[in-house]
mmCIF file of C-alpha atoms in Angstrom:
data_model
loop_
_atom_site.group_PDB
_atom_site.id
_atom_site.type_symbol
_atom_site.label_atom_id
_atom_site.label_comp_id
_atom_site.label_asym_id
_atom_site.label_seq_id
_atom_site.Cartn_x
_atom_site.Cartn_y
_atom_site.Cartn_z
ATOM 1 C CA ASP A 1 31.397 100.111 -61.771
ATOM 2 C CA GLN A 2 34.621 100.048 -59.788
ATOM 3 C CA GLN A 3 33.993 98.581 -56.349
ATOM 4 C CA VAL A 4 37.539 99.189 -55.080
ATOM 5 C CA LYS A 5 39.198 102.493 -55.872
ATOM 6 C CA GLN A 6 42.736 103.708 -55.414
ATOM 7 C CA ASN A 7 42.513 107.323 -56.465
ATOM 8 C CA SER A 8 46.224 108.125 -56.373
ATOM 9 C CA PRO A 9 48.060 106.496 -59.289
ATOM 10 C CA SER A 10 51.420 107.443 -57.806
ATOM 11 C CA LEU A 11 53.092 108.654 -54.616
ATOM 12 C CA SER A 12 56.638 109.845 -53.904
ATOM 13 C CA VAL A 13 58.050 109.797 -50.392
ATOM 14 C CA GLN A 14 61.490 110.432 -48.954
ATOM 15 C CA GLU A 15 63.345 107.589 -47.307
ATOM 16 C CA GLY A 16 62.631 107.437 -43.582
ATOM 17 C CA ARG A 17 59.292 109.242 -43.843
ATOM 18 C CA ILE A 18 55.800 107.770 -43.621
ATOM 19 C CA SER A 19 54.045 106.488 -46.759
ATOM 20 C CA ILE A 20 50.239 106.516 -46.671
ATOM 21 C CA LEU A 21 48.364 104.681 -49.393
ATOM 22 C CA ASN A 22 44.594 105.025 -49.550
ATOM 23 C CA CYS A 23 41.783 102.821 -50.788
ATOM 24 C CA ASP A 24 37.995 103.290 -50.933
ATOM 25 C CA TYR A 25 35.334 100.661 -51.538
ATOM 26 C CA THR A 26 31.654 100.794 -52.354
ATOM 27 C CA ASN A 27 30.356 97.285 -51.576
ATOM 28 C CA SER A 28 29.273 97.071 -47.923
ATOM 29 C CA MET A 29 29.340 93.254 -48.169
ATOM 30 C CA PHE A 30 33.154 93.238 -48.266
ATOM 31 C CA ASP A 31 34.472 91.891 -44.962
ATOM 32 C CA TYR A 32 38.121 91.128 -45.652
ATOM 33 C CA PHE A 33 40.705 93.496 -47.070
ATOM 34 C CA LEU A 34 44.237 92.863 -48.247
ATOM 35 C CA TRP A 35 47.223 94.793 -49.517
ATOM 36 C CA TYR A 36 49.571 93.332 -52.089
ATOM 37 C CA LYS A 37 52.895 94.703 -53.308
ATOM 38 C CA LYS A 38 54.026 94.126 -56.874
ATOM 39 C CA TYR A 39 57.464 94.547 -58.399
ATOM 40 C CA PRO A 40 57.887 94.596 -62.206
ATOM 41 C CA ALA A 41 57.963 91.114 -63.770
ATOM 42 C CA GLU A 42 56.737 89.495 -60.535
ATOM 43 C CA GLY A 43 53.349 88.462 -59.218
ATOM 44 C CA PRO A 44 51.654 90.362 -56.371
ATOM 45 C CA THR A 45 53.114 89.556 -52.950
ATOM 46 C CA PHE A 46 50.768 89.457 -49.965
ATOM 47 C CA LEU A 47 51.624 92.180 -47.468
ATOM 48 C CA ILE A 48 48.973 92.534 -44.799
ATOM 49 C CA SER A 49 45.248 91.993 -44.314
ATOM 50 C CA ILE A 50 42.449 93.141 -42.048
ATOM 51 C CA SER A 51 39.080 91.708 -41.172
ATOM 52 C CA SER A 52 36.043 93.967 -40.904
ATOM 53 C CA ILE A 53 35.758 93.163 -37.191
ATOM 54 C CA LYS A 54 38.966 95.130 -36.598
ATOM 55 C CA ASP A 55 39.957 98.714 -37.301
ATOM 56 C CA LYS A 56 43.730 98.283 -37.223
ATOM 57 C CA ASN A 57 46.292 95.590 -37.937
ATOM 58 C CA GLU A 58 50.064 95.932 -37.595
ATOM 59 C CA ASP A 59 52.944 93.903 -38.955
ATOM 60 C CA GLY A 60 56.345 95.436 -38.445
ATOM 61 C CA ARG A 61 56.633 98.636 -40.466
ATOM 62 C CA PHE A 62 53.216 98.098 -42.064
ATOM 63 C CA THR A 63 49.890 99.098 -40.501
ATOM 64 C CA VAL A 64 46.477 98.916 -42.131
ATOM 65 C CA PHE A 65 43.586 101.030 -40.840
ATOM 66 C CA LEU A 66 39.955 100.336 -41.668
ATOM 67 C CA ASN A 67 37.134 102.871 -41.360
ATOM 68 C CA LYS A 68 33.963 100.911 -42.116
ATOM 69 C CA SER A 69 31.588 103.847 -41.858
ATOM 70 C CA ALA A 70 33.598 105.739 -44.486
ATOM 71 C CA LYS A 71 34.318 102.556 -46.492
ATOM 72 C CA HIS A 72 37.967 103.547 -46.468
ATOM 73 C CA LEU A 73 41.217 101.822 -45.659
ATOM 74 C CA SER A 74 44.790 102.970 -45.637
ATOM 75 C CA LEU A 75 48.217 101.380 -45.516
ATOM 76 C CA HIS A 76 50.925 103.130 -43.521
ATOM 77 C CA ILE A 77 54.594 102.279 -44.038
ATOM 78 C CA VAL A 78 56.954 103.656 -41.393
ATOM 79 C CA PRO A 79 59.798 104.252 -41.990
ATOM 80 C CA SER A 80 59.733 104.037 -45.781
ATOM 81 C CA GLN A 81 62.713 102.379 -47.441
ATOM 82 C CA PRO A 82 63.905 102.436 -51.078
ATOM 83 C CA GLY A 83 63.078 98.713 -51.340
ATOM 84 C CA ASP A 84 59.422 99.588 -50.706
ATOM 85 C CA SER A 85 59.240 101.188 -54.157
ATOM 86 C CA ALA A 86 56.626 99.103 -55.990
ATOM 87 C CA VAL A 87 52.981 99.133 -57.060
ATOM 88 C CA TYR A 88 50.605 98.550 -54.155
ATOM 89 C CA PHE A 89 47.201 96.987 -54.743
ATOM 90 C CA CYS A 90 44.276 97.125 -52.385
ATOM 91 C CA ALA A 91 41.918 94.125 -52.623
ATOM 92 C CA ALA A 92 38.626 93.201 -50.984
ATOM 93 C CA SER A 93 36.496 90.108 -50.695
ATOM 94 C CA ARG A 94 33.314 88.792 -49.053
ATOM 95 C CA ASN A 95 32.849 85.721 -46.915
ATOM 96 C CA SER A 96 36.189 86.075 -45.135
ATOM 97 C CA GLY A 97 38.245 85.630 -48.270
ATOM 98 C CA ASN A 98 36.425 82.660 -49.770
ATOM 99 C CA THR A 99 35.199 84.676 -52.722
ATOM 100 C CA PRO A 100 37.148 86.298 -55.541
ATOM 101 C CA LEU A 101 39.362 89.230 -54.735
ATOM 102 C CA VAL A 102 38.291 92.571 -56.188
ATOM 103 C CA PHE A 103 41.317 94.795 -56.817
ATOM 104 C CA GLY A 104 41.902 98.495 -57.167
ATOM 105 C CA LYS A 105 44.060 99.802 -60.005
ATOM 106 C CA GLY A 106 47.099 100.210 -57.800
ATOM 107 C CA THR A 107 49.295 103.034 -56.522
ATOM 108 C CA ARG A 108 52.934 103.272 -57.589
ATOM 109 C CA LEU A 109 55.069 104.187 -54.573
ATOM 110 C CA SER A 110 58.521 105.669 -55.127
ATOM 111 C CA VAL A 111 60.733 106.003 -52.075
ATOM 112 C CA ILE A 112 63.533 108.454 -52.756
ATOM 113 C CA ALA A 113 66.845 108.042 -50.978
ATOM 114 C CA GLU B 1 57.735 74.967 -48.909
ATOM 115 C CA THR B 2 57.342 75.635 -52.652
ATOM 116 C CA GLY B 3 55.442 78.744 -53.698
ATOM 117 C CA VAL B 4 53.100 79.173 -56.641
ATOM 118 C CA THR B 5 54.791 78.607 -59.985
ATOM 119 C CA GLN B 6 53.547 79.399 -63.490
ATOM 120 C CA SER B 7 54.669 78.489 -66.988
ATOM 121 C CA PRO B 8 55.570 79.746 -69.437
ATOM 122 C CA THR B 9 56.908 83.144 -68.378
ATOM 123 C CA HIS B 10 56.204 84.797 -71.716
ATOM 124 C CA LEU B 11 54.188 83.777 -74.736
ATOM 125 C CA ILE B 12 53.474 85.346 -78.127
ATOM 126 C CA LYS B 13 50.486 84.164 -80.158
ATOM 127 C CA THR B 14 48.495 85.448 -83.121
ATOM 128 C CA ARG B 15 44.798 86.229 -83.295
ATOM 129 C CA GLY B 16 42.587 83.160 -83.546
ATOM 130 C CA GLN B 17 45.116 80.788 -81.982
ATOM 131 C CA GLN B 18 44.640 78.862 -78.755
ATOM 132 C CA VAL B 19 46.843 78.991 -75.653
ATOM 133 C CA THR B 20 47.294 76.932 -72.479
ATOM 134 C CA LEU B 21 48.847 78.403 -69.353
ATOM 135 C CA ARG B 22 49.902 76.300 -66.380
ATOM 136 C CA CYS B 23 50.019 76.811 -62.627
ATOM 137 C CA SER B 24 51.312 74.738 -59.723
ATOM 138 C CA SER B 25 49.756 75.696 -56.420
ATOM 139 C CA GLN B 26 51.609 76.215 -53.180
ATOM 140 C CA SER B 27 52.115 73.090 -51.116
ATOM 141 C CA GLY B 28 49.012 72.287 -49.047
ATOM 142 C CA HIS B 29 46.702 74.561 -51.075
ATOM 143 C CA ASN B 30 43.609 73.036 -52.710
ATOM 144 C CA THR B 31 42.132 76.084 -54.431
ATOM 145 C CA VAL B 32 43.390 77.899 -57.519
ATOM 146 C CA SER B 33 42.113 81.211 -58.856
ATOM 147 C CA TRP B 34 43.043 82.820 -62.168
ATOM 148 C CA TYR B 35 43.209 86.559 -62.771
ATOM 149 C CA GLN B 36 43.872 88.716 -65.837
ATOM 150 C CA GLN B 37 45.827 91.927 -65.382
ATOM 151 C CA ALA B 38 45.687 94.329 -68.306
ATOM 152 C CA LEU B 39 48.192 97.165 -68.534
ATOM 153 C CA GLY B 40 47.514 99.863 -65.944
ATOM 154 C CA GLN B 41 44.722 97.891 -64.286
ATOM 155 C CA GLY B 42 44.362 95.746 -61.216
ATOM 156 C CA PRO B 43 43.961 91.971 -61.588
ATOM 157 C CA GLN B 44 40.461 90.842 -62.651
ATOM 158 C CA PHE B 45 39.002 87.520 -61.550
ATOM 159 C CA ILE B 46 38.521 84.934 -64.315
ATOM 160 C CA PHE B 47 37.503 81.796 -62.370
ATOM 161 C CA GLN B 48 38.347 79.611 -59.399
ATOM 162 C CA TYR B 49 38.807 75.869 -59.061
ATOM 163 C CA TYR B 50 38.296 73.949 -55.832
ATOM 164 C CA ARG B 51 38.807 70.181 -55.680
ATOM 165 C CA GLU B 52 38.796 69.948 -59.487
ATOM 166 C CA GLU B 53 35.448 71.753 -59.927
ATOM 167 C CA GLU B 54 34.875 75.289 -61.184
ATOM 168 C CA ASN B 55 33.758 77.284 -58.155
ATOM 169 C CA GLY B 56 32.925 80.750 -59.362
ATOM 170 C CA ARG B 57 33.506 82.680 -62.565
ATOM 171 C CA GLY B 58 34.027 86.323 -63.396
ATOM 172 C CA ASN B 59 32.797 88.264 -66.405
ATOM 173 C CA PHE B 60 34.799 86.371 -69.031
ATOM 174 C CA PRO B 61 33.438 84.598 -72.141
ATOM 175 C CA PRO B 62 33.276 80.779 -72.443
ATOM 176 C CA ARG B 63 36.392 80.713 -74.627
ATOM 177 C CA PHE B 64 38.236 81.083 -71.314
ATOM 178 C CA SER B 65 38.189 77.658 -69.701
ATOM 179 C CA GLY B 66 40.182 75.815 -67.104
ATOM 180 C CA LEU B 67 41.035 72.575 -65.386
ATOM 181 C CA GLN B 68 42.295 71.546 -61.996
ATOM 182 C CA PHE B 69 44.120 68.264 -61.551
ATOM 183 C CA PRO B 70 44.152 65.853 -58.560
ATOM 184 C CA ASN B 71 47.489 67.332 -57.413
ATOM 185 C CA TYR B 72 45.729 70.764 -57.395
ATOM 186 C CA SER B 73 47.761 72.157 -60.289
ATOM 187 C CA SER B 74 45.697 73.987 -62.876
ATOM 188 C CA GLU B 75 45.493 75.068 -66.509
ATOM 189 C CA LEU B 76 43.908 78.099 -68.123
ATOM 190 C CA ASN B 77 42.911 77.656 -71.758
ATOM 191 C CA VAL B 78 41.944 80.505 -74.054
ATOM 192 C CA ASN B 79 40.507 79.762 -77.502
ATOM 193 C CA ALA B 80 40.146 82.081 -80.496
ATOM 194 C CA LEU B 81 42.602 84.618 -79.101
ATOM 195 C CA GLU B 82 41.793 88.300 -79.544
ATOM 196 C CA LEU B 83 44.136 91.293 -79.372
ATOM 197 C CA ASP B 84 42.510 92.370 -76.079
ATOM 198 C CA ASP B 85 43.575 89.082 -74.481
ATOM 199 C CA SER B 86 47.110 90.492 -74.295
ATOM 200 C CA ALA B 87 47.743 90.750 -70.553
ATOM 201 C CA LEU B 88 49.528 89.284 -67.554
ATOM 202 C CA TYR B 89 47.757 86.130 -66.390
ATOM 203 C CA LEU B 90 48.104 85.433 -62.683
ATOM 204 C CA CYS B 91 47.373 82.292 -60.777
ATOM 205 C CA ALA B 92 46.755 82.365 -57.021
ATOM 206 C CA SER B 93 46.429 79.457 -54.616
ATOM 207 C CA SER B 94 44.719 79.249 -51.248
ATOM 208 C CA THR B 95 43.289 76.755 -48.768
ATOM 209 C CA ARG B 96 39.682 77.913 -48.172
ATOM 210 C CA THR B 97 40.172 77.375 -44.449
ATOM 211 C CA ALA B 98 38.306 79.285 -41.775
ATOM 212 C CA PRO B 99 38.346 81.873 -40.426
ATOM 213 C CA ARG B 100 40.230 83.698 -43.180
ATOM 214 C CA ASP B 101 41.628 82.702 -46.534
ATOM 215 C CA THR B 102 44.545 84.501 -48.175
ATOM 216 C CA GLN B 103 45.451 84.029 -51.822
ATOM 217 C CA TYR B 104 49.135 83.765 -52.789
ATOM 218 C CA PHE B 105 50.128 84.647 -56.321
ATOM 219 C CA GLY B 106 52.568 83.201 -58.804
ATOM 220 C CA PRO B 107 54.859 85.337 -60.984
ATOM 221 C CA GLY B 108 52.416 85.366 -63.902
ATOM 222 C CA THR B 109 52.523 84.589 -67.615
ATOM 223 C CA ARG B 110 52.806 87.545 -69.976
ATOM 224 C CA LEU B 111 50.686 86.805 -73.070
ATOM 225 C CA THR B 112 51.029 88.955 -76.179
ATOM 226 C CA VAL B 113 48.519 88.486 -78.998
ATOM 227 C CA LEU B 114 49.541 89.906 -82.382
#
């Protein structure tokens, strides 16, 4: 039973455009959500997080939106750059992060110059 | 500030052997979590250590065991290796501080079991 789902295995976007990566979850006890970026041969790098008490969090070109009623979150990257090409993982946890992270399978983003 | 480091980078073992993977946590972090990432999957939680005690375990058999040392570095031991143990093993460190705790990952150890 997959509690965190990323239904798009891959996404291609032109440089300068918006990239939107989606994530759905099933466990209503999750209260903290994170996005990680992973390059080949490296570990996941923390990108941005959001608590369930918020519906939006911004950090530079990255914005995460949370829709609790739909159990859905999305990561927006504007403008997309070739260096953003990587695998993006959505992760969720309970108890404000003090429990194990549950990951989706990832979405491979390709930003085309 | 030093990030999370792991050793070795790559490892090849045969079925039935035992392996030890090592992790040094980020400076100031007292909690270490281990994850297994199989090909095409997201990382899966193995267990977590906090102040040298196991503090939570995922759905992995007892042949996966670990240790945390007083300096908060950690080891993951896997006995009686199976082919399905081939994966990227990731270590993440954190501080367990309120109100939110974020886990920071090392580069991983790629284990191949033949």
